[in-house]
Tab-separated table of C-alpha atoms and ligand atoms in Angstrom:
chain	number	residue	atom	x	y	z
A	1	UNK	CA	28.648	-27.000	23.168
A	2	UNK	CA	29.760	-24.132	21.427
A	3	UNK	CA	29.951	-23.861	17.870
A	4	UNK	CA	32.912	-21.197	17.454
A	5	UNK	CA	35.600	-20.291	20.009
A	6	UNK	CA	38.701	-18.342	20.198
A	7	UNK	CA	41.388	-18.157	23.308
A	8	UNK	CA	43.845	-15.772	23.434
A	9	UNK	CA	43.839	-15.181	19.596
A	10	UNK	CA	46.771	-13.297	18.219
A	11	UNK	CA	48.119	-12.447	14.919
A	12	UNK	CA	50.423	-9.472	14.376
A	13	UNK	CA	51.705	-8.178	10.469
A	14	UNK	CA	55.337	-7.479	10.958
A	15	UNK	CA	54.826	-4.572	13.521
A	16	UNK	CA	51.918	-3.979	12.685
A	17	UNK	CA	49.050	-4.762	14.881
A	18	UNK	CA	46.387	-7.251	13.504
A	19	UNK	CA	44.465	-8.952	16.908
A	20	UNK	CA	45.566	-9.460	20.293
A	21	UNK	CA	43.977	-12.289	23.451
A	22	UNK	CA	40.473	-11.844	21.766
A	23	UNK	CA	38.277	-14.447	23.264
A	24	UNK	CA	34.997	-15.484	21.470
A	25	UNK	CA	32.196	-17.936	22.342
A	26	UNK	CA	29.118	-18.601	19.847
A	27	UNK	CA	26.714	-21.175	20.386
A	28	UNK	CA	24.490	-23.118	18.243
A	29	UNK	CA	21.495	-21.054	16.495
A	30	UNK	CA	23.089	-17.895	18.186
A	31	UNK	CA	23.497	-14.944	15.347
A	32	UNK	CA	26.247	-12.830	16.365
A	33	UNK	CA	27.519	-9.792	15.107
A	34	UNK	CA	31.231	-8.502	15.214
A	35	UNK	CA	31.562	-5.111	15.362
A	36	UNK	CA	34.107	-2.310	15.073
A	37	UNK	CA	35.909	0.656	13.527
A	38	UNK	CA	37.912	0.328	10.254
A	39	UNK	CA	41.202	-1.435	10.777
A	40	UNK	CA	39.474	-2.987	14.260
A	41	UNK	CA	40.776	-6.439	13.509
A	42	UNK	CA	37.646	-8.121	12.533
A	43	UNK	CA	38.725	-9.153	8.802
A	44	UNK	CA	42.033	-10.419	10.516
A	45	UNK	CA	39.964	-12.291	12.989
A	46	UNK	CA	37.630	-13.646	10.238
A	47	UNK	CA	40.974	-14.992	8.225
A	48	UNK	CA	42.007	-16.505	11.484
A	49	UNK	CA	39.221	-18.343	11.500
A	50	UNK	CA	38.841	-19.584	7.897
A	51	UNK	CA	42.376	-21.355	8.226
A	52	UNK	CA	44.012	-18.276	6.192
A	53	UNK	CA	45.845	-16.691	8.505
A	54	UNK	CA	47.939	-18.969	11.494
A	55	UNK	CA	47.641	-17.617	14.583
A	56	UNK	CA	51.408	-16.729	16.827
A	57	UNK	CA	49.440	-17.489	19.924
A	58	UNK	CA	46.232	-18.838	20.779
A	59	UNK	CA	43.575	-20.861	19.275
A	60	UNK	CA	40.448	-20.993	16.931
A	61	UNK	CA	38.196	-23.718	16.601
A	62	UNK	CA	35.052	-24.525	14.871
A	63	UNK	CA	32.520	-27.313	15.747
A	64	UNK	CA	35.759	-28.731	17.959
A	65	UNK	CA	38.232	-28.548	14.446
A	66	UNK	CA	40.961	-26.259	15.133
A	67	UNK	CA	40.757	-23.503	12.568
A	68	UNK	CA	44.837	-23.938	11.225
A	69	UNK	CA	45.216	-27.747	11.692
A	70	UNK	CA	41.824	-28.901	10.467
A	71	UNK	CA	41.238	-26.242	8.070
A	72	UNK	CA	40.175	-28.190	5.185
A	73	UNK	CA	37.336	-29.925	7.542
A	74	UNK	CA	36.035	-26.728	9.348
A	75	UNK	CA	35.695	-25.214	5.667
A	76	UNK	CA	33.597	-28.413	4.899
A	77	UNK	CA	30.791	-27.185	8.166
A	78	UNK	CA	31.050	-23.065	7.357
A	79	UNK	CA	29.438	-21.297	4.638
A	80	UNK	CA	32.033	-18.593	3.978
A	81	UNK	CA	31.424	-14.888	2.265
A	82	UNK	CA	34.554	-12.534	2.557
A	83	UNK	CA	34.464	-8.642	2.766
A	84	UNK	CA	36.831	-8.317	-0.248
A	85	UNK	CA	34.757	-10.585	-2.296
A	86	UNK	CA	36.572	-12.035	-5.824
A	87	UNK	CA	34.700	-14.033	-8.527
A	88	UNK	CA	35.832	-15.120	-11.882
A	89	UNK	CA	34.422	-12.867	-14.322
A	90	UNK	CA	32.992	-15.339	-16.205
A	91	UNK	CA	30.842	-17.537	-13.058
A	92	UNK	CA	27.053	-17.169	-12.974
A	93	UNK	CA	24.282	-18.164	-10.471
A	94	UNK	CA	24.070	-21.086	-12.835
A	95	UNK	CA	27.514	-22.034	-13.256
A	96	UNK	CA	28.415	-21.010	-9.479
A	97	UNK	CA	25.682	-23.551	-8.159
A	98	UNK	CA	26.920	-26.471	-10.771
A	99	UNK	CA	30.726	-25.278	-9.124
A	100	UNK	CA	30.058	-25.474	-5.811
A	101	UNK	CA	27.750	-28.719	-6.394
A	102	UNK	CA	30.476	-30.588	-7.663
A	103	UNK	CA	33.339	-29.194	-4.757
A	104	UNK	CA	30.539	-29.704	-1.863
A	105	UNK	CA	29.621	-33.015	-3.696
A	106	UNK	CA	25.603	-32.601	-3.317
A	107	UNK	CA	23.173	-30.812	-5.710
A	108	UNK	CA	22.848	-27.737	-4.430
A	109	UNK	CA	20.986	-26.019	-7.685
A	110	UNK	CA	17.997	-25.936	-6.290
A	111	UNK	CA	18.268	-24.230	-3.029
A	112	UNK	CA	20.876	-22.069	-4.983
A	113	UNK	CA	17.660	-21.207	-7.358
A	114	UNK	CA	15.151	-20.878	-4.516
A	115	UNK	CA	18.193	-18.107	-2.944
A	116	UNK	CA	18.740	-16.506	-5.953
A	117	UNK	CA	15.144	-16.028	-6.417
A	118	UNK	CA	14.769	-14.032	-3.250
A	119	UNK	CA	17.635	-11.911	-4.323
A	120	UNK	CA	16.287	-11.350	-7.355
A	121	UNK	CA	19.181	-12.432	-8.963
A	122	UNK	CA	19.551	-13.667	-12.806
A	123	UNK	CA	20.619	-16.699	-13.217
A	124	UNK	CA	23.061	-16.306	-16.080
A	125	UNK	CA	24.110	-13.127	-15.569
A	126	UNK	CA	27.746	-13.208	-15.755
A	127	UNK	CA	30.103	-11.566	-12.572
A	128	UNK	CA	31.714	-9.350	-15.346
A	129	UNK	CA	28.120	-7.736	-16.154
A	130	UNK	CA	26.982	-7.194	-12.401
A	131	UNK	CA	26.953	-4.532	-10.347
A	132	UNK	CA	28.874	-5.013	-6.649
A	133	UNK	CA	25.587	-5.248	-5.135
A	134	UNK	CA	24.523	-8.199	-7.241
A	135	UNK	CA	27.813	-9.578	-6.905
A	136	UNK	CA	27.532	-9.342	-3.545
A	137	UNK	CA	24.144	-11.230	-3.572
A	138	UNK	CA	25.632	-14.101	-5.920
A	139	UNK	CA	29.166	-14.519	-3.048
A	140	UNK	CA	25.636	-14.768	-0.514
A	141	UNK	CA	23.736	-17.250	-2.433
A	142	UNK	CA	27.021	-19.266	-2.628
A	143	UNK	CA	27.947	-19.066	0.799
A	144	UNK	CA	24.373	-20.079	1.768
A	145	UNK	CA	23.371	-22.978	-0.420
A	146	UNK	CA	24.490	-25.972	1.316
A	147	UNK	CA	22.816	-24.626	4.896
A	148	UNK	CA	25.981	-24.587	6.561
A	149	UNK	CA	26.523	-25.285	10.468
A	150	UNK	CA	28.284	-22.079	10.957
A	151	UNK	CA	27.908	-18.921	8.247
A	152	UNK	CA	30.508	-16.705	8.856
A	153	UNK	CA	29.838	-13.413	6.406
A	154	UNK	CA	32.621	-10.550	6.686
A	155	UNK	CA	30.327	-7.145	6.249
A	156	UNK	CA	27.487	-8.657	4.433
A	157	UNK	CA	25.255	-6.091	3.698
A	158	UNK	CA	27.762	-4.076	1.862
A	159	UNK	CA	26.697	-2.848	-1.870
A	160	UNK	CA	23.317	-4.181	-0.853
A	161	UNK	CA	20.176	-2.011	-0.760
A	162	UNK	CA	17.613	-1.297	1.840
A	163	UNK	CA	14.896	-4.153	0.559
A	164	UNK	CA	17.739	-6.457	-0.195
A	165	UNK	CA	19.788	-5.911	3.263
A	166	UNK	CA	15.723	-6.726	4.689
A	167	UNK	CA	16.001	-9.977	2.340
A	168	UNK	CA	19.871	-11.186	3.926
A	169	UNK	CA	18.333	-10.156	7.519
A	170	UNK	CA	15.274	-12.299	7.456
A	171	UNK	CA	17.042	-15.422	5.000
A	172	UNK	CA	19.680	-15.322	8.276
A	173	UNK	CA	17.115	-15.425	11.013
A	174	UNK	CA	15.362	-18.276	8.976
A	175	UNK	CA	18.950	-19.991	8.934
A	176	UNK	CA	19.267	-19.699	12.810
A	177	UNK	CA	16.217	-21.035	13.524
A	178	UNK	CA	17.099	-24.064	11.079
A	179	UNK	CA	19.882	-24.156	13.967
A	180	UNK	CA	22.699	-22.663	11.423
A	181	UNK	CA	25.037	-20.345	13.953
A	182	UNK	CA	25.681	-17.058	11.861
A	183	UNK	CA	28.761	-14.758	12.390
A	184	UNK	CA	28.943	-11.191	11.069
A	185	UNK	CA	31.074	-8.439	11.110
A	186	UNK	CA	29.944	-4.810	10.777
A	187	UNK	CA	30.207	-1.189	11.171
A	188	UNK	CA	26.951	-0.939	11.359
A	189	UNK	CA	24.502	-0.443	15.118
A	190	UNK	CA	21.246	-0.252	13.194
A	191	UNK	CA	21.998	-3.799	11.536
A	192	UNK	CA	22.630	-5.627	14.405
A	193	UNK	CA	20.460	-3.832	16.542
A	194	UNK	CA	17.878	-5.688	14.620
A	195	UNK	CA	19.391	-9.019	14.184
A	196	UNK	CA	21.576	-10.244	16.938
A	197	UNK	CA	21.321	-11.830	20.136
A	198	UNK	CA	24.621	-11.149	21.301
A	199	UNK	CA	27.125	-8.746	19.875
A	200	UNK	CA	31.007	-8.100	20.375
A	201	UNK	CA	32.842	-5.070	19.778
A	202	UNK	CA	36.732	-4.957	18.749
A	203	UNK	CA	38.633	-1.813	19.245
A	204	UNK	CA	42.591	-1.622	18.085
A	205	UNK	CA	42.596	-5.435	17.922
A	206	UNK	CA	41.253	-6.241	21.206
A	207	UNK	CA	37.621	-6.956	22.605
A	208	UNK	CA	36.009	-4.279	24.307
A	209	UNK	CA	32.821	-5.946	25.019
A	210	UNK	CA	30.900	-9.202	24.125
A	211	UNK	CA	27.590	-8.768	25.995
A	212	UNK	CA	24.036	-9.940	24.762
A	213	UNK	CA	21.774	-6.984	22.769
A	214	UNK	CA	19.529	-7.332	25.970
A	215	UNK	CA	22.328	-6.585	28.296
A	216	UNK	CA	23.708	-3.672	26.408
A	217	UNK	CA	20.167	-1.988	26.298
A	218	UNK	CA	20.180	-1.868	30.008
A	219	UNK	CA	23.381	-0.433	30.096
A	220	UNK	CA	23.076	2.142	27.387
A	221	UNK	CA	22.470	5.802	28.833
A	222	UNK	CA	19.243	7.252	28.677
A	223	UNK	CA	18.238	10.997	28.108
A	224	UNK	CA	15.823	12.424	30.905
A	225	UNK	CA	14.306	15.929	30.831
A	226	UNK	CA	13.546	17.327	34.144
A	227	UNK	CA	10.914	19.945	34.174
A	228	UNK	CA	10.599	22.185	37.176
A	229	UNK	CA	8.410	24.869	38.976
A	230	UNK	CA	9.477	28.314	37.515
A	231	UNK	CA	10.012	29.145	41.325
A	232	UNK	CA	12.581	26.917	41.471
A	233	UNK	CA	16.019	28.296	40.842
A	234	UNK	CA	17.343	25.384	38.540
A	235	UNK	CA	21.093	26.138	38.579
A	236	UNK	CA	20.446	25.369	42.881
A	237	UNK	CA	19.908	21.417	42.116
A	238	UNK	CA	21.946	19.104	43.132
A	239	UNK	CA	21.527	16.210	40.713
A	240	UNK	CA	22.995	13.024	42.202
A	241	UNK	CA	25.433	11.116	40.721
A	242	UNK	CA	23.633	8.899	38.118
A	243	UNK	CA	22.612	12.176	36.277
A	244	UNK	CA	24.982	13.746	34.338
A	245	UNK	CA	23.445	17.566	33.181
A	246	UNK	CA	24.024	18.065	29.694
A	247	UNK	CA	22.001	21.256	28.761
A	248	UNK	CA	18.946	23.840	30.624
A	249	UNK	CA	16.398	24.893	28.000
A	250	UNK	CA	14.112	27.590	30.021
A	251	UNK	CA	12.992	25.380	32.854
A	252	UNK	CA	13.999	22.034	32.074
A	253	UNK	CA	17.053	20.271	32.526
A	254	UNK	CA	18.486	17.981	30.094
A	255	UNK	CA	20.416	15.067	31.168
A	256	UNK	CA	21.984	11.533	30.656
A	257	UNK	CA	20.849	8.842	32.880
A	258	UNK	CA	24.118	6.864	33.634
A	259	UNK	CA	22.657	3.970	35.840
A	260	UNK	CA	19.251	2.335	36.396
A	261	UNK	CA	15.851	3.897	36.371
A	262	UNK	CA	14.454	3.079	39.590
A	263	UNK	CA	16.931	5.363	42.301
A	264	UNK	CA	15.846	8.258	39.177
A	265	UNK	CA	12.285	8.026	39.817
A	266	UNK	CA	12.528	7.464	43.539
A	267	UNK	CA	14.931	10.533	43.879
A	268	UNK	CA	12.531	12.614	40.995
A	269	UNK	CA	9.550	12.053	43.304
A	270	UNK	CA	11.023	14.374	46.296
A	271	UNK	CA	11.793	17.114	43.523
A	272	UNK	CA	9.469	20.079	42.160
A	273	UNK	CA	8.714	19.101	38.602
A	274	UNK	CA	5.763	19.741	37.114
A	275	UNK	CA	6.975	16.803	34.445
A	276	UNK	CA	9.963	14.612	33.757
A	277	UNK	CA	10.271	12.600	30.496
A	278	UNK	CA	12.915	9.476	30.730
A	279	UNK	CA	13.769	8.498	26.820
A	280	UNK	CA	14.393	5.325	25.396
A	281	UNK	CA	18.001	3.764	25.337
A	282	UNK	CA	20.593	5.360	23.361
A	283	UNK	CA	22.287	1.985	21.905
A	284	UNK	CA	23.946	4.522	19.522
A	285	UNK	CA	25.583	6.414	22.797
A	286	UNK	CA	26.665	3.675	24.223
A	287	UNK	CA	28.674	1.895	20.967
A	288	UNK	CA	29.641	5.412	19.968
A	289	UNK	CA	31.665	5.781	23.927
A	290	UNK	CA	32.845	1.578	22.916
A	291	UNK	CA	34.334	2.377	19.829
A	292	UNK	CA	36.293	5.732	21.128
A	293	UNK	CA	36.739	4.781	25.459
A	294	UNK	CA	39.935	5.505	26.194
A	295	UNK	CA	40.168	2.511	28.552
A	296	UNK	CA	40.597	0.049	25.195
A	297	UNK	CA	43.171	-1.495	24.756
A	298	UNK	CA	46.494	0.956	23.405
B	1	LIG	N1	47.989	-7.895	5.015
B	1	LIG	C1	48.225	-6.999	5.967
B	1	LIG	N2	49.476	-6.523	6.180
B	1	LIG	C2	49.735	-5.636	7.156
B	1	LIG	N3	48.814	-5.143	8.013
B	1	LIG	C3	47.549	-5.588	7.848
B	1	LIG	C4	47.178	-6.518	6.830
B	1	LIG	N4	45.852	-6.761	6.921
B	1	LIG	C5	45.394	-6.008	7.952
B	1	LIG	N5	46.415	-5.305	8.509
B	1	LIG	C6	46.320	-4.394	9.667
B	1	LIG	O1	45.675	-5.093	10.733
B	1	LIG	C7	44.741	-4.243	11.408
B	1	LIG	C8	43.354	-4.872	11.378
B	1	LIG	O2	42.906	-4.906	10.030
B	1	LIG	P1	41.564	-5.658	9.593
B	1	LIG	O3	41.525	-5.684	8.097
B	1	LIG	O4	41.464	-6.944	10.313
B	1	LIG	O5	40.458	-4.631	10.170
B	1	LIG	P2	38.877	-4.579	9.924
B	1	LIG	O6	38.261	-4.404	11.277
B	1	LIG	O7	38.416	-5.725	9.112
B	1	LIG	O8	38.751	-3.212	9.120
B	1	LIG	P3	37.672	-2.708	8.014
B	1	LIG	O9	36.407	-2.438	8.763
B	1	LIG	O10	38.305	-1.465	7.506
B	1	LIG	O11	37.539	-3.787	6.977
B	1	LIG	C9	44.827	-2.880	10.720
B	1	LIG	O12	45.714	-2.076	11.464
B	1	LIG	C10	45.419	-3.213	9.358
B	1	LIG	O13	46.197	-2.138	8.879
């Protein structure tokens, strides 16, 4: 059963492009994180999913409630924090928790507390004395507190720090395996290099891939440095077609693995080096050539 899904999703402003087709699947305890270049379409896609926005074509549903229709109910199962975050001036941890006690219709003061606590956030520190950062941990701690099904958080880590964005990384992988399903948008590789399972990328409004981190690891180039006899006369090689030569430095070629390891080694072992080095991944490589290929969508 899957927790979140989208068909087809569209929604264009005027002219203007917002999303087009995107297709998402997110399963229960999955934490998956949306990412893509400013103006992408992943706040558009967020408000598509909170019952904001209506969609011209397509669907959204959450835990089986379509996302326009059954708004009111799917807002009942998700935990909610929005990347242009607003909060009355005058709210509080305290006064936020009593709030969304009364609206959710449970006390949720003490796990609001407990949250706050790991934040490090005062309790009746008023909105219109925080910083964003500490704003930003209160919208968390509100979003969180009654251990929603489904947390959907729009750029979460912004205005947070280092230790803090550690804090929101560990509270969410707690939450998953509680069995919450968490859904994130970012800019950011490092964050959800570290914290996903499974990660789509939106380019222009349209998916460019939805793979698992696993998956994208294997795929990700690598770079190899090819060391060979000083005999050898290097600009002679012919380097097959899964190495692509980016630089020679004295002896040693530098290149990008585009393909698997093994034909590398087996074709390296008829060669002359006196050493090759293969390097790790390059996740960074690989997102970088997602967010700019020009086979996205127009
Ligand atoms: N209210 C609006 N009216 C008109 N166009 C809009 C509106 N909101 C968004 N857009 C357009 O829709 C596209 C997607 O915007 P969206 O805010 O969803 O991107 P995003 O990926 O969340 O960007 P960012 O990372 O900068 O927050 C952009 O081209 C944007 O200009």
């Amino acid at each position: 059963m899957s927790i979140l899904r989208t068909s087809k999703l569209t929604h264009r402003y005027g002219s203007r492009r917002g999303i087009q087709d995107v297709d998402l699947e997110v399963g229960p305890g999955e934490i998956f994180g949306f990412l893509g270049p400013n103006g992408a379409g992943k706040s558009t896609t967020i408000r598509l999913l909170m019952g904001f926005l209506r969609p011209q074509q397509g669907a959204a549903e959450i835990v089986g409630l379509d996302c326009w229709r059954q708004s009111a109910k799917v807002k009942r199962q998700v935990g909610y924090l929005p990347g242009d975050l607003r909060l009355y001036p005058w709210l509080s941890l305290k006064s936020g928790a009593t709030l969304v006690s009364r609206v959710r219709g449970v006390d949720l003061r003490p796990r609001a507390e407990e949250l706050a606590k790991r934040f490090e956030l005062e309790p009746t520190l008023t909105v219109g004395k925080m910083s964003r950062g500490t704003r930003q941990k209160l919208g968390l701690v509100l979003a969180m507190a009654h251990r929603p099904k489904l947390l959907i958080l729009d750029e979460p880590t912004s205005g947070l720090d280092p230790l803090m964005q550690a804090e929101l990384a560990k509270l969410l992988r707690e939450a998953a395996a509680e069995g919450s399903t968490v859904f994130f948008s970012s800019h950011t590789l490092s964050e959800v290099d570290s914290l996903c399972d499974r990660v789509a990328i939106i380019r222009q409004g349209s998916l460019v891939t939805d793979d698992s981190l696993e998956s994208l690891r294997a795929q990700a180039p690598r770079i190899v440095e090819l060391t060979y006899d000083r005999a050898m006369a290097i600009e002679k090689i012919e380097l097959p077609s899964i190495l692509k030569q980016l630089e020679v430095v004295g002896s040693t070629l530098i290149c990008e693995l585009q393909g698997a390891t093994p034909p590398l080694v087996q074709w390296a072992s008829q060669q002359p080096l006196t050493d090759i080095r293969i390097g790790p991944p390059d996740l960074e490589r690989l997102f970088h050539d997602l967010y700019h290929s020009e086979e996205a969508a127009p």
